[in-house]
Coordinates of C-alpha atoms in Angstrom, one line a residue:
X276 CA -29.2 9.5 -85.0
X277 CA -30.4 6.1 -86.3
X278 CA -28.6 4.6 -89.3
X279 CA -30.5 4.5 -92.5
X280 CA -29.9 1.8 -95.1
X281 CA -30.9 4.0 -98.0
X282 CA -32.3 7.4 -99.0
X283 CA -35.6 8.3 -97.3
X284 CA -38.9 8.2 -99.2
X285 CA -39.3 11.6 -100.7
X286 CA -43.1 11.5 -101.4
X287 CA -45.6 13.1 -99.1
X288 CA -48.5 11.0 -97.8
X289 CA -51.9 12.1 -99.2
X290 CA -53.2 12.6 -95.7
X291 CA -50.7 15.4 -95.2
X292 CA -51.8 17.6 -98.1
X293 CA -54.2 19.7 -96.1
X294 CA -52.4 19.7 -92.8
X295 CA -50.7 22.9 -91.6
X296 CA -47.9 23.4 -89.1
X297 CA -49.1 24.1 -85.6
X298 CA -48.4 27.7 -84.5
X299 CA -48.1 28.7 -80.9
X300 CA -51.5 30.3 -79.8
X301 CA -49.4 32.9 -77.9
X302 CA -48.3 34.5 -81.2
X303 CA -51.5 34.0 -83.1
X304 CA -53.5 37.2 -83.9
X305 CA -56.4 37.5 -81.6
X306 CA -59.4 37.6 -83.8
X307 CA -61.4 39.7 -84.0
X308 CA -59.3 42.7 -83.1
X309 CA -60.4 46.3 -83.1
X310 CA -58.6 48.9 -85.1
X311 CA -57.2 50.4 -81.9
X312 CA -55.9 47.0 -80.8
X313 CA -54.1 46.5 -84.1
X314 CA -52.6 50.0 -84.0
X315 CA -51.2 49.4 -80.5
X316 CA -50.0 45.9 -81.1
X317 CA -48.2 46.7 -84.4
X318 CA -47.0 50.0 -83.1
X319 CA -48.3 52.1 -86.0
X320 CA -47.4 55.4 -84.5
X321 CA -43.8 54.4 -83.8
X322 CA -43.4 52.9 -87.3
X323 CA -44.6 56.1 -89.0
X324 CA -42.2 58.2 -86.9
X325 CA -39.3 55.9 -87.9
X326 CA -40.2 56.0 -91.6
X327 CA -40.5 59.8 -91.6
X328 CA -37.3 60.1 -89.6
X329 CA -35.4 58.0 -92.1
X330 CA -37.0 59.6 -95.2
X331 CA -37.7 56.2 -96.7
X332 CA -40.0 56.1 -99.8
X333 CA -40.2 52.4 -100.6
X334 CA -41.0 50.4 -97.5
X335 CA -41.2 46.5 -97.4
X336 CA -43.5 45.0 -94.7
X337 CA -42.4 41.5 -93.7
X338 CA -45.0 39.5 -91.7
X339 CA -44.7 35.9 -90.5
X340 CA -47.5 33.5 -91.7
X341 CA -49.4 33.8 -88.4
X342 CA -49.7 37.6 -88.8
X343 CA -50.7 37.8 -92.4
X344 CA -54.4 38.1 -91.7
X345 CA -53.6 41.5 -90.1
X346 CA -51.3 42.6 -92.9
X347 CA -54.0 44.4 -95.0
X348 CA -55.2 46.4 -92.0
X349 CA -51.6 47.4 -91.0
X350 CA -50.9 48.3 -94.6
X351 CA -54.0 50.5 -94.8
X352 CA -53.3 52.3 -91.6
X353 CA -49.7 53.0 -92.5
X354 CA -50.7 54.2 -96.0
X355 CA -53.4 56.6 -94.7
X356 CA -51.2 58.1 -92.0
X357 CA -48.1 58.5 -94.1
X358 CA -50.2 60.4 -96.7
X359 CA -51.7 62.8 -94.2
X360 CA -50.6 66.4 -94.5
X361 CA -47.8 67.4 -92.1
X362 CA -50.0 70.2 -90.6
X363 CA -52.2 67.5 -89.0
X364 CA -49.9 65.1 -87.3
X365 CA -51.5 62.1 -85.6
X366 CA -48.5 60.3 -84.4
X367 CA -48.4 61.5 -80.7
X368 CA -48.0 58.6 -78.2
X369 CA -50.8 58.3 -75.7
X370 CA -50.1 60.6 -72.7
X371 CA -47.4 62.6 -74.5
X372 CA -48.0 66.1 -75.9
X373 CA -48.1 66.3 -79.7
X374 CA -44.8 67.3 -81.3
X375 CA -43.8 68.3 -84.8
X376 CA -43.4 65.3 -87.1
X377 CA -40.8 65.2 -89.9
X378 CA -42.3 64.9 -93.4
X379 CA -41.0 62.8 -96.3
X380 CA -39.6 65.0 -99.0
X381 CA -40.7 64.5 -102.6
X382 CA -43.7 64.8 -104.8
X383 CA -44.8 61.1 -104.7
X384 CA -46.2 59.5 -101.6
X385 CA -44.3 56.6 -100.0
X386 CA -45.1 53.1 -101.3
X387 CA -45.6 50.1 -99.2
X388 CA -45.1 46.4 -100.1
X389 CA -46.1 43.3 -98.2
X390 CA -43.6 40.4 -98.3
X391 CA -46.0 37.4 -97.9
X392 CA -43.4 34.7 -98.3
X393 CA -39.9 34.6 -96.9
X394 CA -36.8 33.2 -98.7
X395 CA -35.5 31.7 -95.5
X396 CA -36.8 31.6 -91.9
X397 CA -39.4 34.0 -90.6
X398 CA -37.0 35.2 -87.9
X399 CA -34.6 36.6 -90.5
X400 CA -34.9 39.8 -92.4
X401 CA -35.7 38.9 -96.0
X402 CA -33.4 41.4 -97.9
X403 CA -33.6 39.3 -101.1
X404 CA -37.4 39.7 -101.4
X405 CA -37.1 43.4 -100.3
X406 CA -34.6 44.1 -103.1
X407 CA -37.0 42.7 -105.7
X408 CA -39.2 45.8 -105.0
X409 CA -36.2 48.1 -104.6
X410 CA -37.1 48.8 -101.0
X411 CA -35.3 51.4 -98.9
X412 CA -36.1 49.7 -95.6
X413 CA -37.7 46.6 -94.1
X414 CA -40.3 46.7 -91.3
X415 CA -40.0 43.3 -89.7
X416 CA -43.0 42.1 -87.6
X417 CA -43.0 39.4 -84.9
X418 CA -40.2 37.5 -83.2
X419 CA -36.7 38.0 -84.7
X420 CA -33.2 36.5 -84.4
X421 CA -31.8 40.1 -84.6
X422 CA -28.9 39.0 -86.7
X423 CA -27.0 41.9 -88.2
X424 CA -28.0 42.6 -91.8
X425 CA -25.8 43.5 -94.8
X426 CA -27.7 45.8 -97.2
X427 CA -30.8 47.4 -95.9
X428 CA -31.8 49.2 -92.6
X429 CA -34.4 47.4 -90.5
X430 CA -37.1 48.5 -88.1
X431 CA -38.2 45.7 -85.8
X432 CA -41.7 45.6 -84.5
X433 CA -41.9 42.8 -82.0
X434 CA -45.7 43.3 -81.5
X435 CA -47.2 43.1 -78.0
X436 CA -49.1 39.9 -77.4
X437 CA -51.1 39.8 -74.1
X438 CA -49.7 38.0 -71.1
X439 CA -51.3 37.0 -67.8
X440 CA -48.9 38.9 -65.5
X441 CA -50.6 37.7 -62.3
X442 CA -50.1 34.1 -63.4
X443 CA -46.4 34.7 -64.2
X444 CA -45.8 36.2 -60.7
X445 CA -47.6 33.3 -59.0
X446 CA -45.5 30.8 -60.9
X447 CA -42.3 32.7 -60.2
X448 CA -43.0 32.8 -56.4
X449 CA -43.8 29.1 -56.3
X450 CA -40.6 28.3 -58.2
X451 CA -38.2 30.4 -56.2
X452 CA -38.6 30.4 -52.4
X453 CA -35.3 32.1 -51.6
X454 CA -35.9 35.9 -51.9
X455 CA -32.1 36.6 -52.0
X456 CA -31.4 34.2 -54.9
X457 CA -29.7 35.7 -58.0
X458 CA -32.3 35.3 -60.8
X459 CA -32.3 36.7 -64.3
X460 CA -35.7 37.5 -65.8
X461 CA -35.8 37.0 -69.5
X462 CA -38.4 36.4 -72.2
X463 CA -38.9 36.0 -75.9
X464 CA -38.6 39.4 -77.8
X465 CA -42.4 39.5 -78.3
X466 CA -43.0 39.5 -74.6
X467 CA -40.1 41.9 -73.7
X468 CA -42.5 44.8 -73.0
X469 CA -43.9 42.9 -70.0
X470 CA -40.6 42.3 -68.2
X471 CA -40.3 45.6 -66.5
X472 CA -43.8 45.6 -64.9
X473 CA -43.2 42.0 -63.8
X474 CA -39.8 42.9 -62.3
X475 CA -41.3 45.8 -60.4
X476 CA -44.0 43.6 -58.9
X477 CA -41.5 40.9 -57.9
X478 CA -39.2 43.5 -56.2
X479 CA -42.2 44.8 -54.3
X480 CA -42.7 41.2 -53.0
X481 CA -39.2 41.1 -51.6
X482 CA -37.0 39.7 -54.3
X483 CA -33.8 41.7 -54.0
X484 CA -31.5 40.0 -56.6
X485 CA -33.5 40.1 -59.8
X486 CA -32.0 41.3 -63.0
X487 CA -34.4 42.3 -65.8
X488 CA -32.9 41.9 -69.2
X489 CA -33.3 44.4 -72.1
X490 CA -33.3 43.6 -75.8
X491 CA -30.1 44.5 -77.6
X492 CA -28.9 43.6 -81.2
X493 CA -26.0 41.4 -80.3
X494 CA -26.2 37.7 -80.8
X495 CA -22.6 37.2 -79.5
X496 CA -23.7 38.5 -76.0
X497 CA -23.4 35.9 -73.2
X498 CA -27.2 36.0 -73.1
X499 CA -27.8 36.3 -76.9
X500 CA -29.4 39.7 -77.8
X501 CA -29.9 40.5 -74.1
X502 CA -28.1 42.6 -71.5
X503 CA -26.2 40.9 -68.7
X504 CA -25.9 41.8 -65.0
X505 CA -23.2 44.4 -64.3
X506 CA -21.3 41.9 -62.2
X507 CA -21.1 39.5 -65.3
X508 CA -20.0 42.1 -67.8
X509 CA -16.5 41.2 -69.0
X510 CA -16.5 37.8 -67.3
X511 CA -19.2 35.4 -68.7
X512 CA -18.2 32.6 -66.3
X513 CA -19.9 34.5 -63.5
X514 CA -23.3 33.7 -65.1
X515 CA -23.0 30.2 -63.5
X516 CA -24.1 31.7 -60.2
X517 CA -27.4 33.0 -61.7
X518 CA -30.6 31.1 -62.4
X519 CA -32.8 32.0 -65.4
X520 CA -36.6 32.4 -65.5
X521 CA -37.7 32.6 -69.2
X522 CA -41.1 33.6 -70.3
X523 CA -42.1 31.6 -73.4
X524 CA -40.3 28.5 -74.7
X525 CA -37.0 29.5 -76.4
X526 CA -35.8 28.0 -79.6
X527 CA -33.6 25.0 -79.4
X528 CA -30.4 26.9 -80.3
X529 CA -31.1 29.5 -77.6
X530 CA -32.0 26.8 -75.0
X531 CA -28.7 24.9 -75.6
X532 CA -26.7 28.1 -75.4
X533 CA -28.3 29.3 -72.2
X534 CA -28.1 25.9 -70.5
X535 CA -24.3 25.9 -70.8
X536 CA -24.0 29.4 -69.3
X537 CA -26.4 29.6 -66.3
X538 CA -26.9 27.3 -63.4
X539 CA -30.5 26.3 -64.2
X540 CA -33.5 27.3 -66.3
X541 CA -37.2 27.6 -65.6
X542 CA -39.6 28.2 -68.4
X543 CA -43.0 29.8 -68.1
X544 CA -45.1 28.3 -71.0
X545 CA -47.1 30.7 -73.2
X546 CA -48.2 28.1 -75.8
X547 CA -51.4 27.1 -74.0
X548 CA -54.6 29.0 -73.3
X549 CA -54.3 28.3 -69.6
X550 CA -50.8 29.1 -68.5
X551 CA -51.3 28.6 -64.8
X552 CA -49.5 25.3 -64.4
X553 CA -46.0 25.2 -62.8
X554 CA -43.0 25.4 -65.0
X555 CA -40.6 22.5 -65.4
X556 CA -36.9 22.5 -64.7
X557 CA -35.0 21.8 -68.0
X558 CA -31.4 20.8 -67.2
X559 CA -32.0 17.1 -67.5
X560 CA -33.7 17.3 -70.9
X561 CA -31.1 19.8 -72.2
X562 CA -28.2 17.5 -71.0
X563 CA -29.7 14.7 -73.1
X564 CA -30.0 17.0 -76.1
X565 CA -26.3 18.1 -75.7
X566 CA -25.2 14.5 -75.5
X567 CA -27.1 13.7 -78.7
X568 CA -25.4 16.6 -80.5
X569 CA -22.0 15.5 -79.3
X570 CA -22.6 11.9 -80.5
X571 CA -23.7 13.3 -83.8
X572 CA -20.6 15.4 -84.4
X573 CA -18.4 12.4 -83.2
X574 CA -20.1 10.2 -85.8
X575 CA -19.1 12.5 -88.7
X576 CA -15.4 12.9 -87.7
X577 CA -14.4 10.2 -90.3
X578 CA -16.5 11.5 -93.1
X579 CA -14.5 12.5 -96.2
X580 CA -17.0 14.8 -98.0
X581 CA -18.9 17.7 -96.5
X582 CA -21.6 19.9 -98.0
X583 CA -21.7 23.6 -97.0
X584 CA -25.3 24.9 -97.1
X585 CA -25.6 28.6 -97.4
X586 CA -29.0 29.3 -95.9
X587 CA -28.8 33.1 -95.7
X588 CA -27.8 35.9 -98.0
X589 CA -28.6 38.6 -95.4
X590 CA -26.7 37.9 -92.2
X591 CA -23.5 40.0 -91.9
X592 CA -20.2 38.2 -92.5
X593 CA -21.8 35.1 -93.9
X594 CA -19.2 34.9 -96.7
X595 CA -16.5 35.1 -94.1
X596 CA -17.8 32.1 -92.2
X597 CA -18.3 30.2 -95.5
X598 CA -14.6 30.7 -96.4
X599 CA -13.6 29.8 -92.8
X600 CA -15.5 26.5 -92.9
X601 CA -14.2 25.7 -96.4
X602 CA -10.6 26.3 -95.2
X603 CA -11.1 24.2 -92.0
X604 CA -12.4 21.3 -94.1
X605 CA -9.5 21.6 -96.5
X606 CA -6.9 21.7 -93.7
X607 CA -8.3 18.5 -92.3
X608 CA -7.7 16.8 -95.7
X609 CA -11.3 16.5 -96.6
X610 CA -13.4 17.8 -99.5
X611 CA -16.3 20.3 -99.4
X612 CA -18.9 21.3 -101.9
X613 CA -21.0 24.5 -101.5
X614 CA -24.7 24.8 -102.1
X615 CA -27.1 27.8 -101.8
X616 CA -30.5 26.7 -100.6
X617 CA -33.7 28.4 -99.4
X618 CA -35.7 26.5 -96.9
X619 CA -34.0 23.3 -96.0
X620 CA -35.8 20.0 -96.2
X621 CA -34.9 16.3 -96.4
X622 CA -35.9 16.0 -100.1
X623 CA -33.4 18.6 -101.2
X624 CA -30.4 17.2 -99.4
X625 CA -31.2 13.6 -100.3
X626 CA -30.4 14.4 -103.9
X627 CA -26.7 14.5 -103.1
X628 CA -25.9 11.0 -101.8
X629 CA -22.1 11.5 -102.0
X630 CA -22.2 14.1 -99.2
X631 CA -21.5 12.5 -95.8
X632 CA -22.6 15.5 -93.6
X633 CA -23.9 19.0 -94.0
X634 CA -22.8 22.3 -92.4
X635 CA -25.5 25.0 -92.3
X636 CA -24.5 28.7 -92.6
X637 CA -27.5 30.7 -91.4
X638 CA -28.7 32.8 -88.6
X639 CA -27.9 31.7 -85.1
X640 CA -31.5 30.4 -84.4
X641 CA -32.1 28.4 -87.6
X642 CA -28.7 26.8 -87.9
X643 CA -29.5 24.1 -85.4
X644 CA -31.6 21.5 -87.3
X645 CA -32.8 18.2 -85.9
X646 CA -31.5 15.8 -88.6
X647 CA -33.4 12.7 -87.5
X648 CA -35.6 13.0 -90.7
X649 CA -32.6 13.7 -92.9
X650 CA -30.5 11.0 -94.6
X651 CA -27.2 12.6 -93.5
X652 CA -26.4 14.6 -90.4
X653 CA -26.7 18.4 -90.4
X654 CA -24.2 20.4 -88.2
X655 CA -23.5 23.9 -87.2
X656 CA -20.1 25.6 -87.7
X657 CA -19.3 25.2 -84.0
X658 CA -20.0 21.5 -84.2
X659 CA -17.9 21.2 -87.4
X660 CA -14.9 22.7 -85.6
X661 CA -15.2 20.0 -82.9
X662 CA -15.8 17.2 -85.5
X663 CA -12.6 18.1 -87.5
X664 CA -10.4 18.0 -84.4
X665 CA -8.4 14.9 -83.6
X666 CA -9.6 12.5 -81.0
X667 CA -6.9 13.8 -78.6
X668 CA -7.8 17.5 -79.1
X669 CA -11.6 17.0 -79.1
X670 CA -12.7 17.9 -75.5
X671 CA -16.4 18.2 -74.8
X672 CA -17.0 20.7 -72.0
X673 CA -20.8 21.1 -72.4
X674 CA -20.3 24.6 -73.9
X675 CA -22.6 25.5 -76.8
X676 CA -22.3 28.3 -79.3
X677 CA -24.9 28.9 -82.0
X678 CA -23.7 32.2 -83.4
X679 CA -20.9 31.9 -86.1
X680 CA -19.8 35.5 -85.4
X681 CA -18.2 34.4 -82.2
X682 CA -16.3 31.8 -84.1
X683 CA -14.8 34.4 -86.4
X684 CA -13.9 36.6 -83.4
X685 CA -12.2 33.8 -81.6
X686 CA -10.1 32.7 -84.6
X687 CA -9.1 36.3 -85.3
X688 CA -7.9 36.6 -81.7
X689 CA -6.0 33.3 -82.1
X690 CA -4.4 34.5 -85.4
X691 CA -3.3 37.7 -83.7
X692 CA -1.5 35.8 -81.0
X693 CA 0.2 33.5 -83.5
X694 CA 3.6 34.7 -84.8
X695 CA 4.4 34.6 -88.5
X696 CA 7.1 32.1 -87.9
X697 CA 4.6 29.7 -86.4
X698 CA 2.2 30.2 -89.2
X699 CA 4.8 29.4 -91.8
X700 CA 6.2 26.5 -90.0
X701 CA 4.4 23.9 -92.0
X702 CA 6.1 20.5 -92.5
X703 CA 6.8 19.7 -96.0
X704 CA 5.7 16.3 -97.3
X705 CA 7.4 14.1 -99.9
X706 CA 5.7 13.5 -103.1
X707 CA 5.5 10.6 -105.5
X708 CA 9.0 9.5 -106.5
X709 CA 10.2 8.8 -110.0
X710 CA 9.0 5.2 -109.8
X711 CA 5.5 6.3 -109.1
X712 CA 5.4 5.1 -105.5
X713 CA 3.6 7.1 -102.9
X714 CA 5.6 8.7 -100.1
X715 CA 5.7 6.9 -96.8
X716 CA 3.8 9.5 -94.7
X717 CA 0.3 8.4 -95.6
X718 CA 1.2 4.8 -95.3
X719 CA 2.7 5.3 -91.8
X720 CA -0.3 7.3 -90.5
X721 CA -2.3 5.4 -87.9
X722 CA -5.4 3.6 -89.2
X723 CA -8.8 5.2 -88.7
X724 CA -11.9 3.4 -87.6
X725 CA -15.6 4.4 -87.3
X726 CA -16.3 4.9 -83.6
X727 CA -19.8 3.6 -84.0
X728 CA -19.4 0.5 -86.2
X729 CA -15.7 -0.3 -85.6
X730 CA -15.1 -0.6 -89.3
X731 CA -11.8 0.4 -90.9
X732 CA -12.0 3.6 -93.0
X733 CA -9.6 3.7 -95.9
X734 CA -10.1 7.2 -97.1
X735 CA -11.4 9.6 -94.5
X736 CA -9.0 12.4 -95.7
X737 CA -8.9 12.0 -99.5
X738 CA -7.2 15.4 -100.1
X739 CA -4.2 14.4 -98.0
X740 CA -3.3 11.7 -100.5
X741 CA -3.1 14.1 -103.4
X742 CA 0.4 15.6 -103.2
X743 CA 2.2 17.2 -106.1
X744 CA 4.9 15.4 -108.0
X745 CA 8.5 16.4 -107.6
X746 CA 9.5 19.2 -109.9
X747 CA 5.9 20.1 -110.8
X748 CA 5.1 23.7 -111.7
X749 CA 2.1 25.8 -110.7
X750 CA 0.4 28.0 -113.2
X751 CA -1.3 31.3 -112.5
X752 CA -4.6 29.7 -111.5
X753 CA -3.0 27.7 -108.7
X754 CA -3.3 24.4 -110.7
X755 CA -0.5 22.1 -111.5
X756 CA 0.6 22.1 -115.2
X757 CA 0.0 18.9 -117.0
X758 CA 2.9 16.6 -118.0
X759 CA 3.4 15.3 -121.4
X760 CA 4.7 11.9 -120.2
X761 CA 2.4 9.2 -119.1
X762 CA 2.3 8.9 -115.3
X763 CA 1.1 5.7 -113.6
X764 CA -1.8 6.4 -111.2
X765 CA -0.8 5.6 -107.7
X766 CA -2.8 3.2 -105.7
X767 CA -5.4 5.1 -103.5
X768 CA -5.5 8.2 -105.7
X769 CA -8.9 9.5 -106.6
X770 CA -10.3 11.0 -109.8
X771 CA -9.1 14.5 -110.7
X772 CA -11.0 17.1 -112.7
X773 CA -9.0 20.0 -114.1
X774 CA -6.0 19.0 -112.0
X775 CA -8.0 19.1 -108.8
X776 CA -8.9 16.0 -106.8
X777 CA -12.7 15.3 -106.8
X778 CA -14.1 12.8 -104.3
X779 CA -17.5 13.7 -105.7
X780 CA -16.4 12.5 -109.2
X781 CA -14.9 9.4 -107.6
X782 CA -18.2 8.6 -105.9
X783 CA -20.0 9.2 -109.3
X784 CA -17.7 6.8 -111.1
X785 CA -17.6 4.1 -108.4
X786 CA -21.0 4.1 -106.7
X787 CA -23.7 5.7 -108.9
X788 CA -25.4 3.6 -111.5
X789 CA -27.5 6.5 -113.0
X790 CA -25.5 9.6 -113.9
X791 CA -28.0 11.9 -115.3
X792 CA -29.6 12.6 -118.7
X793 CA -27.3 12.5 -121.7
X794 CA -24.8 10.1 -120.1
X795 CA -23.5 7.3 -122.4
X796 CA -24.9 3.8 -121.6
X797 CA -22.3 1.2 -120.6
X798 CA -22.4 -1.5 -123.2
X799 CA -20.9 -4.9 -122.7
X800 CA -19.4 -5.5 -126.2
X801 CA -18.1 -8.9 -125.2
X802 CA -21.6 -10.2 -124.7
X803 CA -23.4 -12.0 -127.5
X804 CA -26.5 -9.9 -127.0
X805 CA -27.3 -7.8 -130.0
X806 CA -27.5 -4.1 -129.0
X807 CA -28.2 -2.8 -132.5
X808 CA -31.7 -1.6 -133.4
X809 CA -33.6 0.4 -136.0
X810 CA -34.4 4.0 -135.3
X811 CA -38.1 4.8 -135.1
X812 CA -39.9 8.1 -135.3
X813 CA -41.5 9.0 -132.0
X814 CA -44.5 11.1 -131.0
X815 CA -44.8 14.6 -132.4
X816 CA -47.3 17.5 -132.5
X817 CA -48.9 19.7 -129.8
X818 CA -50.8 18.9 -126.7
X819 CA -54.2 19.1 -128.3
X820 CA -53.3 16.2 -130.6
X821 CA -50.2 14.1 -130.9
X822 CA -49.1 12.1 -134.0
X823 CA -47.5 8.7 -133.4
X824 CA -44.7 8.0 -136.0
X825 CA -46.0 7.8 -139.6
X826 CA -49.7 7.6 -138.5
X827 CA -51.9 10.6 -139.4
X828 CA -54.4 9.9 -136.6
X829 CA -54.2 12.2 -133.6
X830 CA -54.2 11.0 -130.1

C-alpha cells in the first residue's frame, strides 16, 4: 500500500456521474426471456412449495441489482400461484406426478415485498430491510455467501444461468492430461446445478479421481460452503494433494482461502461471451496477493488506534467477534473505537483521521477489501490477530482464513485447554509512586520502530502507560474514583475522559485544528490585535424572500 501524505480527495469527477459498475455478463438476465424461462431460472415451483410448507404470510424477495428487471415478473408469478385454490395445484415439477400441496392457513392471502436496495452486500441476506416490512421469511436470489443468519429463515434461489458444458469439458481435458490425477470440480453457487452433468461426462472420458462438490451452508468448511472428499474429512491437510478446477471467477476472499489449501487452481472464466479460451493457472498471482496482505498487516503492527467497522447485523455471532476483536486490541495495549456502517467507501472512513487502521466485521466474502483507495488500511479479523502478535510470535505460513466463525472456534478450543491457574497468572505492574514518577516497566521496554520507515514510535501501546495509582479504588462501573488531591500528570500520559484513557481525544487536542461546530475559538489574548466587534443582525425570513438585517427589501 502506497503512503499518502494526506486524506484523499472525496469529490467524484463529473465524468463518473452516469457510469455504472460493470456486471459479469454470466449473471446478467438474458433479455428477452420467456415466461417459462423465468419460471425455470427463478425456481418458481420450488419457491411456492417452500412458502406453503413454512406457512409464511409475509415474504420478502431480495434481488441483486442485475436481476431487478425480472423482479416484477417473478413477483407476479409468485402472487398468482400462491393465491390459486388448493384444489388446483400447479406446482408439480416437470416429469414428476402431481402431489397434494399444503395450503397457507388464514383468511388473507400472503403478501410479497421486493427489497430493491440492500443495506450491505448483495451476497448477504438483508434481515434489516426485511424487518421493516415485518417479513416472516426472505427469498434470496442470485449468488450468496451462505453466512448463517440470526433472526429470519432464508430460502436461497441461486438461479440457473446457462453454461456451455461442451466448452467446459474441452477446457478441462486440455488442462489435465493425467486421467488419474486427484481433481476437485467446484463452481460458483449459481452454476452448481451444472456440476453433476459435467462430472458424469468427465468420468465417461476416463477421469477416475474426480470429486464433484455439493453446496452446503458451512463457511468454516475446508472448502467454504462445499463438501470435501471423504479422504479429506477430518484432516484438511490432505487437500494439498488435490487440484481444483473452478467454474467462474471466485471472490478474492475465496480465492485466497482456496490457494492456501489445495495444490493448484485452474479457473474457467464465465465473464465473457466466448468462454472457449484456455484457463490460467493462478498460484503466481495469488502468491503476490498474499504477500501484499502480509505486508499490509505488518505495516499496522505499530498503530496505536484501531477502528472496528461493523458491516453486518445479520451474520450469526457477529457480536461475539466484535467483543473478541475489542478484547484482543485492549490486551495489546491499544485503543479501539467501534463504528456501524452500511456500504463501506473511502469517503466515510476518511472522516476519522485519528484511526490508524480499520477492522471489518462482516460476511466472509465482503470482509476482504482492497484498501489501495482508502486513506488507512482495512484488515480482516484474521489479519488483525497476526498484526497484534509480537515480531517473534508472528509467523506467516501462507494460510488464509476469511470466516470469523473459525477464529471463535479456535479461541474457544484454546481456552478449553488453558487451566484456570494459567489464565489468572497475570503479572502485576507497579503504578505511579507517591512522587508521581512512572514505574520502570514501560521505560525498560525495548524501543519500537516502524518496519517500513525505520522511525521510532513513542506511543504504539498507549493503554499500557495508563496504570492505576497505588491505593486507588474502583467503583461499581469499573472506573477509578477521583482523588481530591491534585496529582501531577506523568510524562507520556494521554488525555482521559471519565477516568478512561482516550487516544482519540489526545489526537483531537494535539493534531486537529478544526474541532466541529460549537467549539470555542482559540484566542491569543497576548496579541495586540483587537478581537472585539459589534454584533450584527444576519439574514432572516423564508426561502422565497430573505431580509438582510434592518433592511425591508427581500432578496
